[in-house]
Short mmCIF file of C-alpha atoms and ligand atoms in Angstrom, two decimals:
data_model
loop_
_atom_site.label_atom_id
_atom_site.label_comp_id
_atom_site.label_asym_id
_atom_site.label_seq_id
_atom_site.Cartn_x
_atom_site.Cartn_y
_atom_site.Cartn_z
CA MET A 17 -52.22 -14.88 -43.81
CA GLN A 18 -55.22 -16.72 -42.32
CA THR A 19 -54.77 -20.49 -42.22
CA LYS A 20 -57.04 -23.41 -41.42
CA LEU A 21 -54.93 -26.54 -41.51
CA ALA A 22 -56.50 -29.93 -42.29
CA ASP A 23 -56.71 -32.17 -39.20
CA TRP A 24 -53.86 -34.44 -40.37
CA ALA A 25 -51.57 -31.42 -40.78
CA ARG A 26 -52.57 -29.79 -37.48
CA ASN A 27 -51.91 -33.05 -35.62
CA ALA A 28 -48.54 -33.67 -37.28
CA ASP A 29 -45.33 -32.85 -35.36
CA TYR A 30 -44.78 -29.83 -37.64
CA GLY A 31 -48.43 -28.60 -37.40
CA LYS A 32 -47.92 -25.76 -34.92
CA ASP A 33 -44.79 -24.47 -36.67
CA VAL A 34 -46.41 -24.57 -40.10
CA GLU A 35 -49.49 -22.68 -38.91
CA ALA A 36 -47.37 -19.99 -37.22
CA ILE A 37 -45.01 -19.58 -40.18
CA ILE A 38 -47.77 -19.27 -42.78
CA GLY A 39 -49.64 -16.92 -40.44
CA ARG A 40 -46.69 -14.52 -40.41
CA CYS A 41 -46.61 -14.03 -44.19
CA THR A 42 -48.28 -10.73 -45.16
CA HIS A 43 -48.05 -11.35 -48.94
CA CYS A 44 -45.89 -8.23 -49.29
CA GLY A 45 -43.71 -9.83 -51.98
CA PHE A 46 -40.42 -8.27 -50.88
CA CYS A 47 -38.88 -11.74 -51.06
CA LEU A 48 -39.49 -11.99 -54.81
CA ALA A 49 -36.70 -9.53 -55.54
CA THR A 50 -34.03 -11.75 -53.97
CA CYS A 51 -35.31 -15.20 -54.95
CA PRO A 52 -32.97 -16.69 -57.58
CA THR A 53 -35.61 -18.89 -59.21
CA PHE A 54 -38.08 -16.03 -59.51
CA GLN A 55 -35.33 -13.81 -60.91
CA ILE A 56 -34.65 -16.35 -63.66
CA LEU A 57 -38.10 -17.81 -64.37
CA GLY A 58 -40.32 -14.81 -63.53
CA ASP A 59 -43.11 -17.16 -62.41
CA GLU A 60 -44.88 -16.40 -59.11
CA LEU A 61 -45.22 -20.15 -58.52
CA ASP A 62 -41.40 -20.32 -58.44
CA SER A 63 -41.14 -17.52 -55.90
CA PRO A 64 -41.14 -17.80 -52.08
CA ARG A 65 -44.60 -16.24 -51.82
CA GLY A 66 -45.97 -18.56 -54.53
CA ARG A 67 -44.46 -21.61 -52.88
CA ILE A 68 -45.92 -20.58 -49.51
CA TYR A 69 -49.38 -20.34 -51.15
CA GLN A 70 -48.97 -23.77 -52.71
CA MET A 71 -47.86 -25.37 -49.44
CA LYS A 72 -50.67 -23.60 -47.56
CA ALA A 73 -53.20 -25.14 -49.97
CA VAL A 74 -51.74 -28.62 -49.41
CA PHE A 75 -51.63 -28.22 -45.61
CA GLU A 76 -55.26 -27.06 -45.76
CA GLY A 77 -56.28 -30.26 -47.54
CA ALA A 78 -55.84 -29.72 -51.30
CA GLU A 79 -54.59 -32.76 -53.16
CA PRO A 80 -50.90 -32.16 -53.98
CA SER A 81 -49.70 -32.66 -57.54
CA HIS A 82 -46.40 -33.41 -59.22
CA ALA A 83 -46.46 -29.82 -60.54
CA THR A 84 -46.46 -28.49 -56.95
CA GLN A 85 -43.62 -30.87 -56.13
CA GLN A 86 -41.63 -29.50 -59.07
CA HIS A 87 -42.09 -25.92 -57.88
CA LEU A 88 -40.67 -27.00 -54.51
CA ASP A 89 -37.91 -29.02 -56.21
CA ARG A 90 -36.83 -25.91 -58.11
CA CYS A 91 -36.36 -24.05 -54.81
CA LEU A 92 -32.65 -24.02 -53.96
CA THR A 93 -33.37 -23.80 -50.22
CA CYS A 94 -30.92 -20.90 -50.27
CA ARG A 95 -33.05 -19.04 -47.68
CA ASN A 96 -32.28 -15.70 -49.28
CA CYS A 97 -36.02 -15.04 -48.84
CA GLU A 98 -35.63 -15.40 -45.07
CA THR A 99 -32.90 -12.78 -45.00
CA THR A 100 -35.13 -10.42 -47.01
CA CYS A 101 -38.48 -11.04 -45.32
CA PRO A 102 -39.50 -8.17 -43.01
CA SER A 103 -42.02 -10.39 -41.18
CA GLY A 104 -39.64 -13.12 -40.06
CA VAL A 105 -41.21 -15.91 -42.13
CA GLU A 106 -39.08 -19.02 -41.53
CA TYR A 107 -39.40 -20.33 -45.05
CA GLY A 108 -36.72 -23.03 -44.56
CA LYS A 109 -38.69 -24.80 -41.83
CA LEU A 110 -41.87 -24.56 -43.89
CA VAL A 111 -40.35 -26.01 -47.05
CA ASP A 112 -38.83 -28.91 -45.06
CA ALA A 113 -42.33 -29.83 -43.86
CA GLY A 114 -43.87 -29.19 -47.29
CA ARG A 115 -41.36 -31.44 -49.05
CA ARG A 116 -41.92 -34.17 -46.49
CA VAL A 117 -45.68 -34.16 -47.15
CA LEU A 118 -45.31 -34.04 -50.91
CA ASP A 119 -42.84 -36.88 -50.88
CA GLN A 120 -45.30 -39.00 -48.90
CA ARG A 121 -48.27 -38.15 -51.11
CA VAL A 122 -46.93 -37.74 -54.64
CA ARG A 123 -45.23 -40.62 -56.39
CA ARG A 124 -42.35 -39.25 -58.42
CA PRO A 125 -41.85 -40.40 -62.03
CA LEU A 126 -39.45 -43.36 -62.33
CA ARG A 127 -36.59 -41.26 -63.75
CA GLU A 128 -36.68 -38.90 -60.74
CA ARG A 129 -36.89 -41.78 -58.28
CA LEU A 130 -33.90 -43.50 -59.84
CA LEU A 131 -31.84 -40.31 -59.95
CA ARG A 132 -32.52 -39.42 -56.32
CA ALA A 133 -31.95 -42.98 -55.07
CA GLY A 134 -28.71 -43.15 -57.08
CA LEU A 135 -27.47 -39.85 -55.62
CA ARG A 136 -28.25 -40.96 -52.08
CA ARG A 137 -26.50 -44.28 -52.50
CA LEU A 138 -23.49 -42.85 -54.28
CA MET A 139 -22.78 -39.76 -52.22
CA GLY A 140 -23.26 -41.43 -48.87
CA SER A 141 -21.27 -44.56 -49.72
CA ARG A 142 -17.67 -45.66 -49.36
CA GLY A 143 -17.66 -46.18 -53.13
CA PHE A 144 -17.84 -42.41 -53.75
CA GLY A 145 -14.09 -41.85 -53.26
CA PRO A 146 -12.86 -44.60 -55.62
CA LEU A 147 -15.47 -43.67 -58.22
CA TYR A 148 -14.52 -40.01 -58.02
CA ARG A 149 -10.83 -40.87 -58.44
CA LEU A 150 -11.72 -42.97 -61.46
CA GLY A 151 -13.71 -40.03 -62.85
CA ARG A 152 -10.69 -37.80 -62.38
CA PHE A 153 -8.47 -40.32 -64.18
CA VAL A 154 -10.74 -40.40 -67.25
CA ARG A 155 -11.59 -36.68 -66.95
CA PRO A 156 -9.79 -35.69 -70.19
CA VAL A 157 -12.14 -37.83 -72.28
CA LEU A 158 -15.37 -37.02 -70.43
CA PRO A 159 -18.09 -34.87 -72.04
CA ALA A 160 -17.88 -31.19 -71.00
CA ALA A 161 -20.95 -31.38 -68.73
CA LEU A 162 -19.45 -34.23 -66.68
CA LYS A 163 -15.94 -32.83 -66.79
CA SER A 164 -17.18 -29.61 -65.22
CA LYS A 165 -18.31 -31.59 -62.14
CA ILE A 166 -14.80 -32.93 -61.47
CA PRO A 167 -12.25 -30.25 -60.61
CA ARG A 168 -8.59 -30.96 -61.38
CA ALA A 169 -6.72 -32.62 -58.54
CA ARG A 170 -4.50 -30.40 -56.43
CA ALA A 171 -1.88 -31.38 -53.91
CA ALA A 172 -3.17 -31.72 -50.36
CA GLY A 173 0.23 -31.59 -48.62
CA ALA A 174 1.12 -33.18 -45.31
CA VAL A 175 -1.09 -32.88 -42.25
CA PRO A 176 0.49 -31.76 -38.96
CA GLN A 177 1.91 -34.53 -36.76
CA HIS A 178 0.97 -34.86 -33.08
CA PRO A 179 -1.92 -32.39 -33.01
CA GLU A 180 -2.58 -33.60 -29.44
CA ARG A 181 0.42 -31.55 -28.24
CA HIS A 182 -1.68 -28.36 -28.40
CA THR A 183 -3.65 -27.16 -25.40
CA ARG A 184 -6.51 -26.09 -27.63
CA GLN A 185 -8.28 -29.00 -29.35
CA VAL A 186 -11.17 -29.04 -31.82
CA LEU A 187 -13.13 -31.77 -33.58
CA LEU A 188 -13.30 -31.74 -37.37
CA LEU A 189 -16.37 -32.95 -39.20
CA ALA A 190 -15.68 -36.04 -41.32
CA ASN A 191 -17.35 -34.73 -44.48
CA CYS A 192 -18.67 -37.43 -46.79
CA VAL A 193 -17.62 -36.07 -50.21
CA GLN A 194 -15.07 -33.30 -49.55
CA PRO A 195 -12.08 -35.56 -48.72
CA ALA A 196 -12.53 -37.35 -52.05
CA MET A 197 -13.16 -34.24 -54.14
CA LEU A 198 -10.62 -31.81 -52.67
CA PRO A 199 -8.60 -33.27 -49.79
CA SER A 200 -6.53 -30.08 -49.91
CA ILE A 201 -9.26 -28.26 -47.94
CA ASP A 202 -9.05 -30.42 -44.80
CA ALA A 203 -5.26 -30.57 -44.99
CA ALA A 204 -5.01 -26.77 -45.29
CA THR A 205 -7.48 -26.31 -42.41
CA ARG A 206 -5.39 -28.56 -40.18
CA ARG A 207 -2.15 -26.75 -41.03
CA VAL A 208 -3.62 -23.29 -40.48
CA LEU A 209 -5.15 -24.27 -37.12
CA ASP A 210 -1.93 -26.02 -36.10
CA ALA A 211 0.06 -22.88 -36.88
CA VAL A 212 -1.98 -20.92 -34.35
CA GLY A 213 -1.84 -23.65 -31.69
CA ILE A 214 -5.06 -25.58 -32.27
CA GLY A 215 -5.00 -29.37 -32.64
CA THR A 216 -7.60 -31.11 -34.81
CA ARG A 217 -9.01 -34.61 -34.90
CA VAL A 218 -11.86 -36.53 -36.47
CA VAL A 219 -13.70 -38.64 -33.89
CA ALA A 220 -14.53 -42.30 -34.53
CA GLY A 221 -18.28 -42.74 -34.81
CA SER A 222 -18.88 -39.33 -36.40
CA GLY A 223 -19.54 -39.01 -40.10
CA CYS A 224 -21.62 -37.28 -42.75
CA CYS A 225 -23.79 -34.54 -41.22
CA GLY A 226 -26.94 -36.01 -42.86
CA ALA A 227 -27.70 -33.10 -45.19
CA ILE A 228 -27.63 -35.16 -48.40
CA ASN A 229 -30.18 -37.66 -47.15
CA PHE A 230 -32.31 -34.90 -45.63
CA HIS A 231 -32.46 -32.84 -48.81
CA LEU A 232 -33.20 -35.91 -50.91
CA ASP A 233 -36.21 -36.51 -48.66
CA VAL A 234 -34.85 -39.47 -46.64
CA GLN A 235 -35.30 -37.64 -43.38
CA ASP A 236 -35.27 -40.74 -41.12
CA ALA A 237 -31.85 -41.83 -42.42
CA ALA A 238 -30.61 -38.26 -41.95
CA ARG A 239 -31.79 -38.26 -38.33
CA ARG A 240 -29.84 -41.47 -37.67
CA GLN A 241 -26.70 -39.69 -38.92
CA MET A 242 -27.45 -36.67 -36.72
CA ARG A 243 -27.86 -38.85 -33.61
CA ALA A 244 -24.57 -40.66 -34.31
CA ASN A 245 -22.75 -37.32 -34.50
CA VAL A 246 -24.35 -36.04 -31.31
CA ASP A 247 -23.24 -39.26 -29.55
CA ALA A 248 -19.69 -38.99 -30.90
CA TRP A 249 -19.12 -35.28 -30.21
CA LEU A 250 -21.08 -34.21 -27.14
CA PRO A 251 -19.18 -36.21 -24.46
CA LEU A 252 -15.82 -34.86 -25.69
CA LEU A 253 -17.10 -31.30 -25.80
CA GLU A 254 -18.81 -31.38 -22.42
CA SER A 255 -15.83 -33.03 -20.74
CA GLY A 256 -13.55 -30.27 -22.06
CA ALA A 257 -11.48 -32.64 -24.24
CA ALA A 258 -12.32 -30.40 -27.21
CA GLU A 259 -13.69 -26.87 -27.37
CA ALA A 260 -15.66 -26.95 -30.64
CA VAL A 261 -16.79 -28.89 -33.69
CA VAL A 262 -15.18 -26.99 -36.55
CA VAL A 263 -16.71 -27.20 -39.99
CA ASN A 264 -15.04 -26.00 -43.19
CA ALA A 265 -17.97 -26.74 -45.50
CA SER A 266 -20.67 -24.17 -44.79
CA GLY A 267 -23.42 -26.46 -46.11
CA CYS A 268 -22.56 -29.05 -43.49
CA GLY A 269 -22.07 -26.40 -40.79
CA ALA A 270 -25.47 -24.88 -41.51
CA PHE A 271 -27.13 -28.26 -41.34
CA ILE A 272 -25.43 -29.22 -38.06
CA LYS A 273 -26.49 -25.89 -36.56
CA ASP A 274 -30.07 -26.99 -37.36
CA TYR A 275 -29.79 -30.35 -35.51
CA ALA A 276 -31.76 -29.00 -32.55
CA GLN A 277 -34.58 -28.05 -34.91
CA HIS A 278 -34.53 -31.38 -36.77
CA LEU A 279 -34.41 -33.46 -33.57
CA ARG A 280 -36.81 -31.35 -31.51
CA HIS A 281 -39.45 -34.10 -31.41
CA ASP A 282 -36.98 -36.83 -30.45
CA PRO A 283 -37.40 -37.44 -26.70
CA GLN A 284 -33.84 -38.78 -26.30
CA TYR A 285 -31.98 -36.33 -28.49
CA ALA A 286 -33.88 -33.01 -28.51
CA GLU A 287 -32.13 -31.68 -25.42
CA ARG A 288 -28.73 -33.18 -26.29
CA ALA A 289 -28.84 -31.68 -29.79
CA ALA A 290 -29.66 -28.28 -28.27
CA ARG A 291 -26.64 -28.62 -25.96
CA LEU A 292 -24.40 -29.31 -28.95
CA MET A 293 -25.35 -26.11 -30.78
CA PRO A 294 -23.06 -23.57 -29.05
CA TYR A 295 -20.05 -25.74 -29.85
CA VAL A 296 -20.54 -25.81 -33.64
CA LYS A 297 -18.38 -23.26 -35.46
CA ASP A 298 -17.56 -22.39 -39.01
CA VAL A 299 -13.78 -22.24 -39.37
CA ALA A 300 -14.01 -18.46 -39.90
CA GLU A 301 -15.75 -18.04 -36.53
CA LEU A 302 -12.92 -19.93 -34.84
CA LEU A 303 -10.18 -17.99 -36.62
CA ALA A 304 -11.66 -14.47 -36.57
CA PRO A 305 -10.27 -13.63 -33.09
CA LEU A 306 -6.84 -14.90 -34.22
CA ALA A 307 -6.44 -12.59 -37.22
CA ASP A 308 -3.30 -10.89 -35.85
CA GLU A 309 -1.57 -14.22 -35.18
CA LEU A 310 -2.48 -15.51 -38.62
CA ARG A 311 -1.27 -12.39 -40.35
CA ALA A 312 2.04 -12.50 -38.49
CA ARG A 313 2.62 -15.97 -39.94
CA MET A 314 1.74 -15.10 -43.54
CA ARG A 315 4.75 -14.81 -45.81
CA ARG A 316 2.89 -13.03 -48.59
CA VAL A 317 -0.33 -11.12 -49.07
CA PRO A 318 -2.84 -12.60 -51.55
CA GLY A 319 -3.76 -10.37 -54.51
CA ARG A 320 -7.12 -9.51 -56.10
CA THR A 321 -9.60 -12.01 -54.65
CA ALA A 322 -13.37 -12.39 -54.92
CA PHE A 323 -15.10 -14.07 -51.99
CA HIS A 324 -18.35 -15.84 -52.87
CA ALA A 325 -20.33 -16.21 -49.64
CA PRO A 326 -22.32 -19.47 -49.83
CA CYS A 327 -26.03 -19.16 -49.00
CA THR A 328 -25.46 -21.64 -46.18
CA LEU A 329 -22.98 -19.20 -44.66
CA GLN A 330 -24.78 -15.90 -45.16
CA HIS A 331 -28.48 -16.86 -45.07
CA TRP A 332 -28.54 -20.10 -43.02
CA GLN A 333 -25.79 -19.40 -40.48
CA GLY A 334 -26.26 -15.62 -40.50
CA LEU A 335 -22.50 -15.12 -40.89
CA ARG A 336 -22.65 -12.48 -43.60
CA GLY A 337 -19.45 -10.44 -43.34
CA THR A 338 -17.53 -12.65 -40.88
CA THR A 339 -15.21 -14.30 -43.43
CA GLU A 340 -14.97 -11.11 -45.51
CA ARG A 341 -13.78 -9.10 -42.48
CA LEU A 342 -11.25 -11.78 -41.56
CA LEU A 343 -9.84 -11.90 -45.09
CA GLN A 344 -9.57 -8.12 -45.18
CA GLU A 345 -7.76 -8.11 -41.84
CA LEU A 346 -5.38 -10.66 -43.32
CA GLY A 347 -4.63 -8.28 -46.18
CA PHE A 348 -6.58 -9.92 -49.03
CA ASP A 349 -7.45 -7.45 -51.78
CA LEU A 350 -11.17 -8.35 -51.73
CA GLN A 351 -13.23 -7.32 -54.74
CA ALA A 352 -16.87 -6.25 -54.38
CA PHE A 353 -19.21 -7.62 -57.07
CA ALA A 354 -22.88 -7.37 -58.01
CA GLU A 355 -25.59 -9.53 -56.40
CA PRO A 356 -23.40 -11.07 -53.66
CA HIS A 357 -26.55 -12.33 -51.94
CA LEU A 358 -27.65 -14.55 -54.86
CA CYS A 359 -27.08 -18.31 -54.90
CA CYS A 360 -24.48 -19.69 -57.35
CA GLY A 361 -26.79 -22.61 -58.23
CA SER A 362 -24.80 -25.35 -56.51
CA ALA A 363 -27.16 -26.08 -53.58
CA GLY A 364 -26.16 -29.64 -52.71
CA THR A 365 -27.40 -32.00 -55.39
CA TYR A 366 -29.35 -29.22 -57.18
CA SER A 367 -26.78 -28.96 -59.97
CA ILE A 368 -27.63 -32.58 -60.86
CA THR A 369 -31.39 -32.55 -60.26
CA GLN A 370 -31.96 -29.09 -61.86
CA PRO A 371 -29.04 -28.71 -64.29
CA GLU A 372 -30.37 -25.85 -66.48
CA LEU A 373 -31.36 -23.54 -63.65
CA SER A 374 -28.19 -24.38 -61.82
CA ARG A 375 -26.04 -23.50 -64.85
CA SER A 376 -27.89 -20.20 -65.43
CA LEU A 377 -27.24 -19.18 -61.83
CA ARG A 378 -23.60 -20.22 -62.03
CA ASP A 379 -23.01 -18.23 -65.21
CA ARG A 380 -24.75 -15.19 -63.74
CA LYS A 381 -22.60 -15.42 -60.60
CA LEU A 382 -19.39 -15.87 -62.56
CA ALA A 383 -20.21 -12.94 -64.87
CA ALA A 384 -20.64 -10.69 -61.81
CA ILE A 385 -17.44 -11.93 -60.19
CA GLU A 386 -15.25 -11.92 -63.29
CA ALA A 387 -16.20 -8.33 -64.08
CA THR A 388 -13.82 -7.49 -61.21
CA HIS A 389 -10.91 -9.44 -62.82
CA PRO A 390 -9.88 -11.41 -59.71
CA GLU A 391 -6.73 -13.53 -59.63
CA ALA A 392 -8.64 -16.08 -57.55
CA ILE A 393 -12.19 -16.77 -56.41
CA VAL A 394 -12.55 -18.09 -52.87
CA SER A 395 -15.52 -19.55 -51.08
CA ALA A 396 -16.40 -21.59 -48.01
CA ASN A 397 -18.26 -24.64 -49.27
CA ILE A 398 -17.07 -27.59 -51.34
CA GLY A 399 -20.23 -27.61 -53.48
CA CYS A 400 -19.92 -23.94 -54.48
CA ILE A 401 -16.17 -24.30 -55.10
CA CYS A 402 -16.51 -27.25 -57.50
CA HIS A 403 -19.61 -25.82 -59.16
CA LEU A 404 -18.03 -22.42 -59.86
CA GLN A 405 -14.76 -24.00 -61.00
CA GLY A 406 -16.74 -25.91 -63.63
CA GLY A 407 -17.52 -22.64 -65.40
CA THR A 408 -14.26 -20.68 -65.24
CA SER A 409 -10.51 -20.98 -65.70
CA THR A 410 -9.92 -18.58 -62.77
CA PRO A 411 -8.80 -20.74 -59.82
CA VAL A 412 -11.60 -21.33 -57.29
CA LYS A 413 -10.47 -22.40 -53.82
CA HIS A 414 -11.53 -22.54 -50.21
CA TRP A 415 -10.26 -19.36 -48.54
CA VAL A 416 -8.43 -21.50 -45.96
CA GLU A 417 -6.34 -22.98 -48.78
CA CYS A 418 -5.25 -19.45 -49.74
CA VAL A 419 -4.38 -18.55 -46.14
CA ASP A 420 -2.41 -21.80 -45.86
CA GLU A 421 -0.56 -21.06 -49.09
CA ALA A 422 0.26 -17.54 -47.90
CA MET A 423 1.68 -19.06 -44.68
CA HIS A 424 3.40 -22.21 -45.91
CA GLY A 425 3.78 -21.87 -49.69
CA PRO A 426 2.01 -24.08 -52.26
CA ALA A 427 0.99 -27.51 -50.94
CA ARG A 428 3.10 -30.39 -52.21
CA ASP A 429 2.32 -34.05 -51.78
CA ASP A 430 5.97 -35.02 -51.20
CA ARG A 431 6.59 -32.97 -48.08
S1 LIG B 14 -35.09 -20.59 -50.50
FE1 LIG B 14 -34.13 -19.45 -52.20
S2 LIG B 14 -34.95 -20.37 -54.08
FE2 LIG B 14 -36.24 -21.08 -52.37
S3 LIG B 14 -37.94 -19.62 -52.33
FE3 LIG B 14 -36.40 -18.82 -50.89
S4 LIG B 14 -35.12 -17.42 -52.09
FE4 LIG B 14 -36.31 -18.67 -53.56
S1 LIG B 15 -41.29 -11.14 -47.78
FE1 LIG B 15 -42.04 -12.45 -46.12
S2 LIG B 15 -44.07 -11.66 -45.62
FE2 LIG B 15 -43.53 -10.80 -47.62
S3 LIG B 15 -44.42 -12.28 -49.11
FE3 LIG B 15 -42.29 -12.90 -48.77
S4 LIG B 15 -42.43 -14.42 -47.11
FE4 LIG B 15 -44.39 -13.30 -47.12
#
């Protein structure tokens, strides 16, 4: 596609990337078939190709409108289109730049501004945990729509003592919302890693990966969080005190794996962020070579299970098949279902900012999965897990929780 960027766009730090990405698009439209919003709405403007056209017009100097912003807001940033595109169009990078420009040039209506500011403040704050616990306490009397956002509490169980005794050490990401929503995921991760001789710790100074701020268009605040994590992790990794940063929420893992991209124009952090990249691992990447050891420690084999691969695992991190193979090696009876590539509609804060579309995608995903009559649905991202659980009575868990249960029995909070 021929492009002639306006001077302001060409001179911006994203100018070269944007020009190259748009230039690669051949308008073939293959991406339409796998775009969730196009599948549901059938509107070219809500397809990858349509959004690329709209961003191209803005970068070439057209005045952006709130309508254009809404078409970009409706994009889940699932990057399914990237996986499909035969021309290698890096849509994710383009939409990051497009959203940044629109946010600078289009004033959102008050309701949207309040909602987005509220989400940023709530989800990134220390108040999230207490508020979430309060929500869980009053859950029985909440309206169905709110209730579906708060999964029932489940026991986390004890975390291993003296993880430092292991020769192998890894750093765990201190997720911002996961410990409050389902602390069982981190506890199970620690027990499973401990069982195969890997100690875990959360480093002081590290914290939220920055994805929430970034996707709610507060990119400067997100970059401050990224720099803090680079500072906290890199010295320990490069000194050999730990071998990896292990992430059990694929949304966070995907975002951290993009730090080098997000910090590439930062003279002090571009090179350090690039050095961090090889150390960042999804928990399935760390455990895949240890399948035999894990299986030897499992006391029972899980039954019919459906694995929903989050978009941030399969399309962002390119790890399609890694977790599935591991679970099969561990003896899970994995069920194949239709449209495994499609987003479940969770997508960070999308289920709150775009509730109807999000619900349609969730129901479509659950219909495909439940046609296989699984005993449990497993996934690899806190957002997908809570979102799917809101629409089904089939238990939805992180796969690590199921491996832990198969090794150690059900978690109990009194042990
Ligand atoms: S990222 Fe997902 S929702 Fe957005 S255009 Fe691509 S396929 Fe469609
Ligand atoms: S598949 Fe790729 S090249 Fe084809 S229209 Fe979509 S983004 Fe453009």
